[in-house]
Coordinates of C-alpha atoms and ligand atoms in Angstrom, one line a residue:
M1 CA 78.5 -6.8 90.2
E2 CA 75.1 -9.0 90.4
T3 CA 73.8 -6.2 92.7
K4 CA 75.3 -3.3 90.9
N5 CA 73.7 -4.8 87.2
N6 CA 70.1 -5.6 89.2
L7 CA 70.1 -2.4 90.3
E8 CA 70.8 -0.9 86.9
K9 CA 67.8 -2.9 85.9
D10 CA 65.7 -0.9 88.3
T11 CA 66.7 2.4 87.6
N12 CA 66.5 1.8 84.1
I13 CA 62.3 1.1 84.9
S14 CA 62.1 4.0 87.0
Q15 CA 63.6 6.7 85.5
N16 CA 61.4 6.1 82.2
P17 CA 57.9 5.9 82.3
S18 CA 57.5 4.0 79.1
L19 CA 59.6 0.5 80.4
K20 CA 56.5 -0.8 82.1
D21 CA 56.9 -4.7 83.2
D22 CA 55.9 -5.9 79.5
Y23 CA 58.1 -3.5 77.9
Q24 CA 60.7 -5.2 75.9
P25 CA 63.8 -3.1 74.7
K26 CA 64.9 -3.7 71.0
I27 CA 68.2 -5.0 72.6
T28 CA 69.1 -7.5 76.1
I29 CA 72.3 -8.8 76.8
D30 CA 72.5 -10.8 79.9
D31 CA 75.8 -11.8 81.0
A32 CA 77.6 -12.1 77.9
I33 CA 81.3 -14.0 78.5
K34 CA 83.7 -13.4 76.2
I35 CA 86.9 -14.8 75.9
Y36 CA 89.7 -14.5 73.1
K37 CA 92.9 -17.0 73.0
R38 CA 96.0 -16.3 72.2
G39 CA 97.9 -19.4 72.1
K40 CA 98.2 -20.7 75.7
I41 CA 96.9 -16.9 76.9
E42 CA 93.4 -16.1 77.8
V43 CA 92.1 -12.5 77.6
V44 CA 88.5 -12.0 79.5
A45 CA 87.2 -9.4 77.3
L46 CA 84.0 -9.8 78.1
R47 CA 82.6 -10.6 81.7
G48 CA 79.1 -10.8 82.4
L49 CA 77.9 -8.0 81.0
N50 CA 74.8 -7.1 81.5
C51 CA 72.7 -4.1 79.2
T52 CA 69.8 -3.1 76.6
F53 CA 69.0 -1.0 73.8
N54 CA 65.3 0.6 72.6
Q55 CA 64.2 1.3 69.4
G56 CA 64.2 4.9 68.2
E57 CA 67.1 5.6 71.0
I58 CA 70.7 6.3 70.1
T59 CA 72.9 4.3 72.8
V60 CA 76.1 5.6 73.5
I61 CA 78.8 3.3 75.5
M62 CA 82.1 4.4 76.8
G63 CA 85.0 3.2 78.1
P64 CA 88.7 3.2 77.6
S65 CA 90.5 1.3 74.5
G66 CA 90.4 -2.1 75.6
C67 CA 87.7 -2.5 77.7
G68 CA 85.6 -4.1 75.5
K69 CA 83.3 -1.8 73.2
T70 CA 83.9 -3.6 69.7
T71 CA 84.1 -7.5 71.1
L72 CA 80.4 -5.8 72.6
L73 CA 79.5 -4.4 68.8
N74 CA 81.1 -7.7 67.4
I75 CA 79.2 -9.3 69.2
I76 CA 75.4 -7.5 68.8
G77 CA 76.2 -7.8 64.7
G78 CA 76.5 -11.3 64.9
L79 CA 80.4 -11.1 63.3
D80 CA 81.4 -13.2 66.3
R81 CA 79.7 -15.4 68.9
P82 CA 79.4 -14.8 73.4
N83 CA 81.1 -17.8 75.9
S84 CA 78.1 -17.5 77.3
G85 CA 75.2 -15.4 78.2
N86 CA 72.7 -14.3 76.1
I87 CA 71.8 -11.3 73.4
I88 CA 68.0 -11.2 72.7
V89 CA 66.8 -9.0 69.4
D90 CA 63.5 -8.7 69.2
G91 CA 62.7 -11.3 71.7
E92 CA 65.3 -13.9 70.1
N93 CA 67.9 -15.6 71.2
I94 CA 71.1 -15.1 68.8
C95 CA 72.8 -17.0 70.5
H96 CA 70.7 -20.2 69.2
L97 CA 70.6 -18.8 65.4
S98 CA 73.2 -21.5 63.3
D99 CA 75.1 -20.4 61.2
N100 CA 73.6 -19.4 58.3
E101 CA 70.6 -18.1 60.3
L102 CA 73.2 -15.4 62.0
E103 CA 74.1 -14.5 58.3
K104 CA 71.4 -14.2 57.3
Y105 CA 70.6 -11.5 60.2
R106 CA 73.6 -9.9 59.7
R107 CA 72.8 -9.0 56.3
N108 CA 68.9 -8.1 57.5
K109 CA 69.6 -6.6 60.5
I110 CA 72.4 -4.7 61.2
G111 CA 74.6 -2.2 59.9
F112 CA 77.9 -1.4 60.6
V113 CA 79.9 2.0 60.0
F114 CA 83.5 1.9 61.4
Q115 CA 86.4 4.0 62.7
F116 CA 88.5 3.9 59.3
L117 CA 86.4 4.8 56.8
N118 CA 86.5 1.5 54.7
L119 CA 85.0 2.4 51.5
I120 CA 86.6 1.1 48.1
P121 CA 88.5 3.3 46.5
E122 CA 87.5 2.3 42.9
L123 CA 83.8 3.2 43.5
T124 CA 82.0 5.9 43.6
A125 CA 80.3 7.0 46.6
E126 CA 77.1 5.5 45.3
E127 CA 78.0 2.5 44.3
N128 CA 79.9 2.1 48.1
I129 CA 76.6 2.8 48.9
L130 CA 74.6 0.8 45.9
L131 CA 77.4 -1.6 46.9
P132 CA 75.8 -4.5 49.9
L133 CA 72.7 -4.2 47.9
E134 CA 73.8 -5.6 44.7
L135 CA 76.1 -8.6 46.9
S136 CA 72.6 -8.9 48.5
G137 CA 70.7 -9.1 44.9
T138 CA 67.1 -6.9 46.7
L139 CA 67.9 -3.6 44.2
S140 CA 64.6 -2.7 43.9
K141 CA 63.4 0.4 42.6
E142 CA 61.8 1.6 46.0
R143 CA 65.3 0.5 47.0
R144 CA 66.4 3.2 44.7
D145 CA 64.1 6.0 46.1
F146 CA 65.6 5.2 49.9
I147 CA 69.5 5.6 48.2
K148 CA 68.6 9.4 47.1
E149 CA 66.4 9.8 50.1
L150 CA 70.0 9.2 52.5
L151 CA 72.3 10.5 49.4
D152 CA 70.2 13.6 50.4
I153 CA 70.0 13.3 54.9
V154 CA 73.8 12.6 54.2
G155 CA 73.7 16.0 52.6
L156 CA 76.2 14.4 49.5
E157 CA 73.4 14.1 46.3
D158 CA 76.0 16.0 44.6
R159 CA 79.1 14.6 45.3
K160 CA 77.4 11.1 44.7
V161 CA 79.5 10.7 41.5
H162 CA 83.2 11.4 43.9
R163 CA 85.9 8.5 44.3
P164 CA 86.7 8.1 48.1
D165 CA 90.1 9.8 47.6
E166 CA 88.6 13.4 46.3
L167 CA 86.5 13.7 49.0
S168 CA 87.3 14.8 52.9
G169 CA 87.4 12.4 55.8
G170 CA 84.2 14.2 56.9
E171 CA 82.2 13.3 53.8
Q172 CA 83.8 10.4 53.4
Q173 CA 82.5 8.9 56.7
R174 CA 79.0 10.7 55.9
I175 CA 78.9 8.1 52.6
S176 CA 80.0 5.6 55.2
V177 CA 76.9 6.2 57.5
A178 CA 74.5 6.3 54.2
A179 CA 75.9 2.3 53.1
A180 CA 75.4 1.6 56.6
L181 CA 72.1 2.3 56.4
A182 CA 70.9 1.2 52.5
N183 CA 69.9 -2.0 53.5
N184 CA 67.9 -0.3 56.0
P185 CA 68.4 -2.0 59.3
D186 CA 67.3 -2.1 62.5
I187 CA 70.2 -1.8 64.3
V188 CA 73.2 0.9 63.3
L189 CA 76.5 -0.2 64.8
C190 CA 79.1 2.8 65.3
D191 CA 82.9 1.4 66.4
E192 CA 84.4 4.8 67.4
P193 CA 83.2 6.6 64.4
T194 CA 84.7 9.7 64.6
G195 CA 87.7 9.0 65.3
E196 CA 89.8 9.8 62.5
L197 CA 87.9 13.6 61.7
D198 CA 88.6 17.2 62.9
T199 CA 86.1 18.8 65.3
Q200 CA 83.9 20.0 62.4
S201 CA 83.7 16.3 60.5
K202 CA 82.6 14.9 63.7
N203 CA 80.3 17.7 64.7
V204 CA 78.6 17.2 61.3
V205 CA 78.7 13.1 61.6
L206 CA 76.9 13.9 64.9
S207 CA 74.0 15.8 64.1
L208 CA 73.7 13.0 60.5
L209 CA 73.6 10.2 63.4
R210 CA 71.0 11.9 65.5
S211 CA 68.7 13.4 62.4
I212 CA 69.1 9.8 61.6
I213 CA 67.4 8.4 64.6
E214 CA 64.8 11.5 64.2
R215 CA 64.2 10.2 61.2
F216 CA 63.7 6.9 61.5
P217 CA 62.5 6.6 64.9
N218 CA 61.7 2.1 64.1
K219 CA 65.8 1.9 64.2
S220 CA 68.4 2.0 67.0
I221 CA 71.9 3.4 67.5
I222 CA 74.7 1.7 69.2
I223 CA 78.2 3.8 69.1
V224 CA 80.8 2.9 71.3
S225 CA 83.7 5.4 71.7
H226 CA 85.7 6.4 73.7
D227 CA 85.5 10.2 72.9
P228 CA 83.0 12.4 75.7
D229 CA 81.6 14.2 72.8
L230 CA 79.7 11.8 71.7
K231 CA 78.0 12.4 74.9
Q232 CA 76.1 15.3 73.0
I233 CA 73.7 12.8 70.5
A234 CA 73.3 10.0 73.3
D235 CA 69.8 9.4 74.4
K236 CA 71.1 6.9 76.9
M237 CA 74.8 6.1 78.1
Y238 CA 77.0 3.7 79.5
Y239 CA 80.3 3.2 81.1
I240 CA 82.4 0.0 80.4
R241 CA 85.7 -0.9 82.2
D242 CA 87.1 -4.2 82.3
G243 CA 84.3 -6.1 79.9
V244 CA 81.2 -5.1 82.6
I245 CA 79.0 -1.7 82.8
S246 CA 80.7 0.0 85.4
H247 CA 78.1 2.6 84.8
H248 CA 74.7 3.5 83.6
F249 CA 74.2 7.3 83.5
S250 CA 70.9 8.5 84.7
K251 CA 68.6 10.8 81.9
K252 CA 69.2 13.1 84.7
E253 CA 72.7 12.6 84.7
L254 CA 73.3 12.2 81.1
E255 CA 71.1 15.6 81.2
E256 CA 73.7 17.5 83.6
L257 CA 77.1 16.1 81.6
K258 CA 75.9 17.5 78.4
N259 CA 75.3 20.9 79.8
K260 CA 78.7 21.0 81.7
S261 CA 81.6 21.5 79.7
S262 CA 84.0 18.1 79.6
D263 CA 87.5 17.9 80.9
Q264 CA 90.5 15.3 81.0
N265 CA 88.2 11.7 81.4
G266 CA 85.4 13.4 78.8
F267 CA 83.9 14.0 83.0
A268 CA 82.4 17.3 84.3
P269 CA 84.4 18.3 87.0
Q270 CA 82.0 16.3 89.6
D271 CA 82.0 13.9 88.2
Q272 CA 85.7 13.9 88.8
N273 CA 84.9 12.0 91.4
R274 CA 83.5 9.2 89.9
A275 CA 87.3 9.0 87.4
Q276 CA 89.5 9.8 90.9
E277 CA 87.3 6.5 92.3
I278 CA 88.6 4.7 89.6
A279 CA 92.3 5.5 89.2
L280 CA 92.7 5.1 93.2
L281 CA 91.0 1.3 92.9
E282 CA 93.2 0.9 90.0
L283 CA 96.4 1.6 91.9
R284 CA 95.7 -0.4 95.0
E285 CA 95.4 -3.4 92.1
L286 CA 98.8 -2.5 90.4
S287 CA 100.4 -2.1 94.1
H288 CA 98.9 -5.3 95.1
I289 CA 100.5 -7.3 91.9
I290 CA 103.9 -5.3 92.7
N291 CA 103.3 -6.6 96.2
E292 CA 103.0 -9.8 95.5
K293 CA 105.8 -10.1 93.1
I294 CA 108.0 -8.6 95.7
K295 CA 107.4 -11.0 97.9
K296 CA 108.1 -13.6 95.5
I297 CA 111.2 -12.9 94.7
D298 CA 112.5 -12.1 98.5
K299 CA 111.5 -16.1 99.0
N300 CA 113.6 -16.7 96.3
L301 CA 115.9 -15.0 97.4
H302 CA 116.2 -16.4 101.0
A303 CA 116.1 -19.5 99.2
Q304 CA 118.4 -19.6 97.5
Ligands
ADP1 N1 90.5 -11.3 68.4 C1 90.7 -11.2 69.3 N2 92.0 -12.2 69.5 C2 92.5 -12.5 70.7 N3 92.4 -10.9 72.2 C3 91.6 -9.3 71.6 C4 90.8 -10.2 70.0 N4 89.7 -8.6 69.9 C5 90.5 -8.4 71.4 N5 90.6 -9.1 72.5 C6 91.4 -8.4 73.4 O1 89.9 -8.3 74.0 C7 90.3 -7.5 75.0 C8 88.7 -6.3 74.4 O2 89.4 -5.5 73.1 P1 88.3 -4.5 72.5 O3 87.1 -4.8 72.4 O4 88.9 -4.8 71.1 O5 87.7 -2.9 73.1 P2 88.1 -1.9 73.3 O6 87.1 -1.8 71.8 O7 87.1 -1.3 74.1 O8 89.2 -1.5 72.2 C9 91.3 -6.1 75.1 O9 91.9 -6.8 75.7 C10 91.7 -6.9 73.4 O10 93.7 -7.6 73.2
MG2 MG1 87.7 -0.5 69.3

């Protein structure tokens, strides 16, 4: 695992000339471990995860359900803390912040977009967008102008007086994106943002996210999803499995993937080999566990 992570850092630099020695990624996740406790049971959600995120880029993190995607977003967003490791944002280790400082970090730097359209039903689209700002008490004329621009970018200026139940799923998600951007955060974190949408609405949200990064290249957008179509808007893509980065797609691999039609697992035929290798490993792990169990049962039977 160590070798793989080092290798990933090296490939990253050699494939992107802008990543010189003195280049600092916007965010660096260094050996993050997160363990949840459910009573006596421990669930290891992140097991020494390393990755980086750059300004002006959309990074997509794909992986199956339960592999640690939401956990990773939560610790980047300051909603949760890792048990160990470093989360460096703009050169500062946010793990060292106090609870108050972490809340301030979250308020000023982070925008969240969730899978489940989390707009407040009683408020209009515009009020939903303004809500986080009113809570943080930073509503200036510039902000109002910025909101207007946001509504324009999401293409819903004429829908601003509508309540969520008068909007389609896709329109609601576009409003959620505008709400996440309302306090002009540096980092936009999207957790399965297209999970609830039909194909057409999904495509609109994807091109919206793409146009946001083009319009605001000072931002970093991080999207976690198990939806392979997200690769279409990615500048950088990781695959996460069992709480570690199992693959960092090189620029070339990513371009190739974008040009191929995806099928099972979201991988094009050539990449099926990798998917099959993973499946085989899983099968081996499983058969090892089963064999151990059979041995135990055998032993118990003989002991009786
Ligand atoms: N609050 C929690 N308490 C206990 N276990 C959790 C909690 N949140 C997540 N987990 C577990 O951690 C693992 C990773 O979860 P998560 O990050 O939500 O994965 P993903 O978003 O990729 O589906 C899963 O096994 C999940 O059940
Ligand atoms: Mg999740």
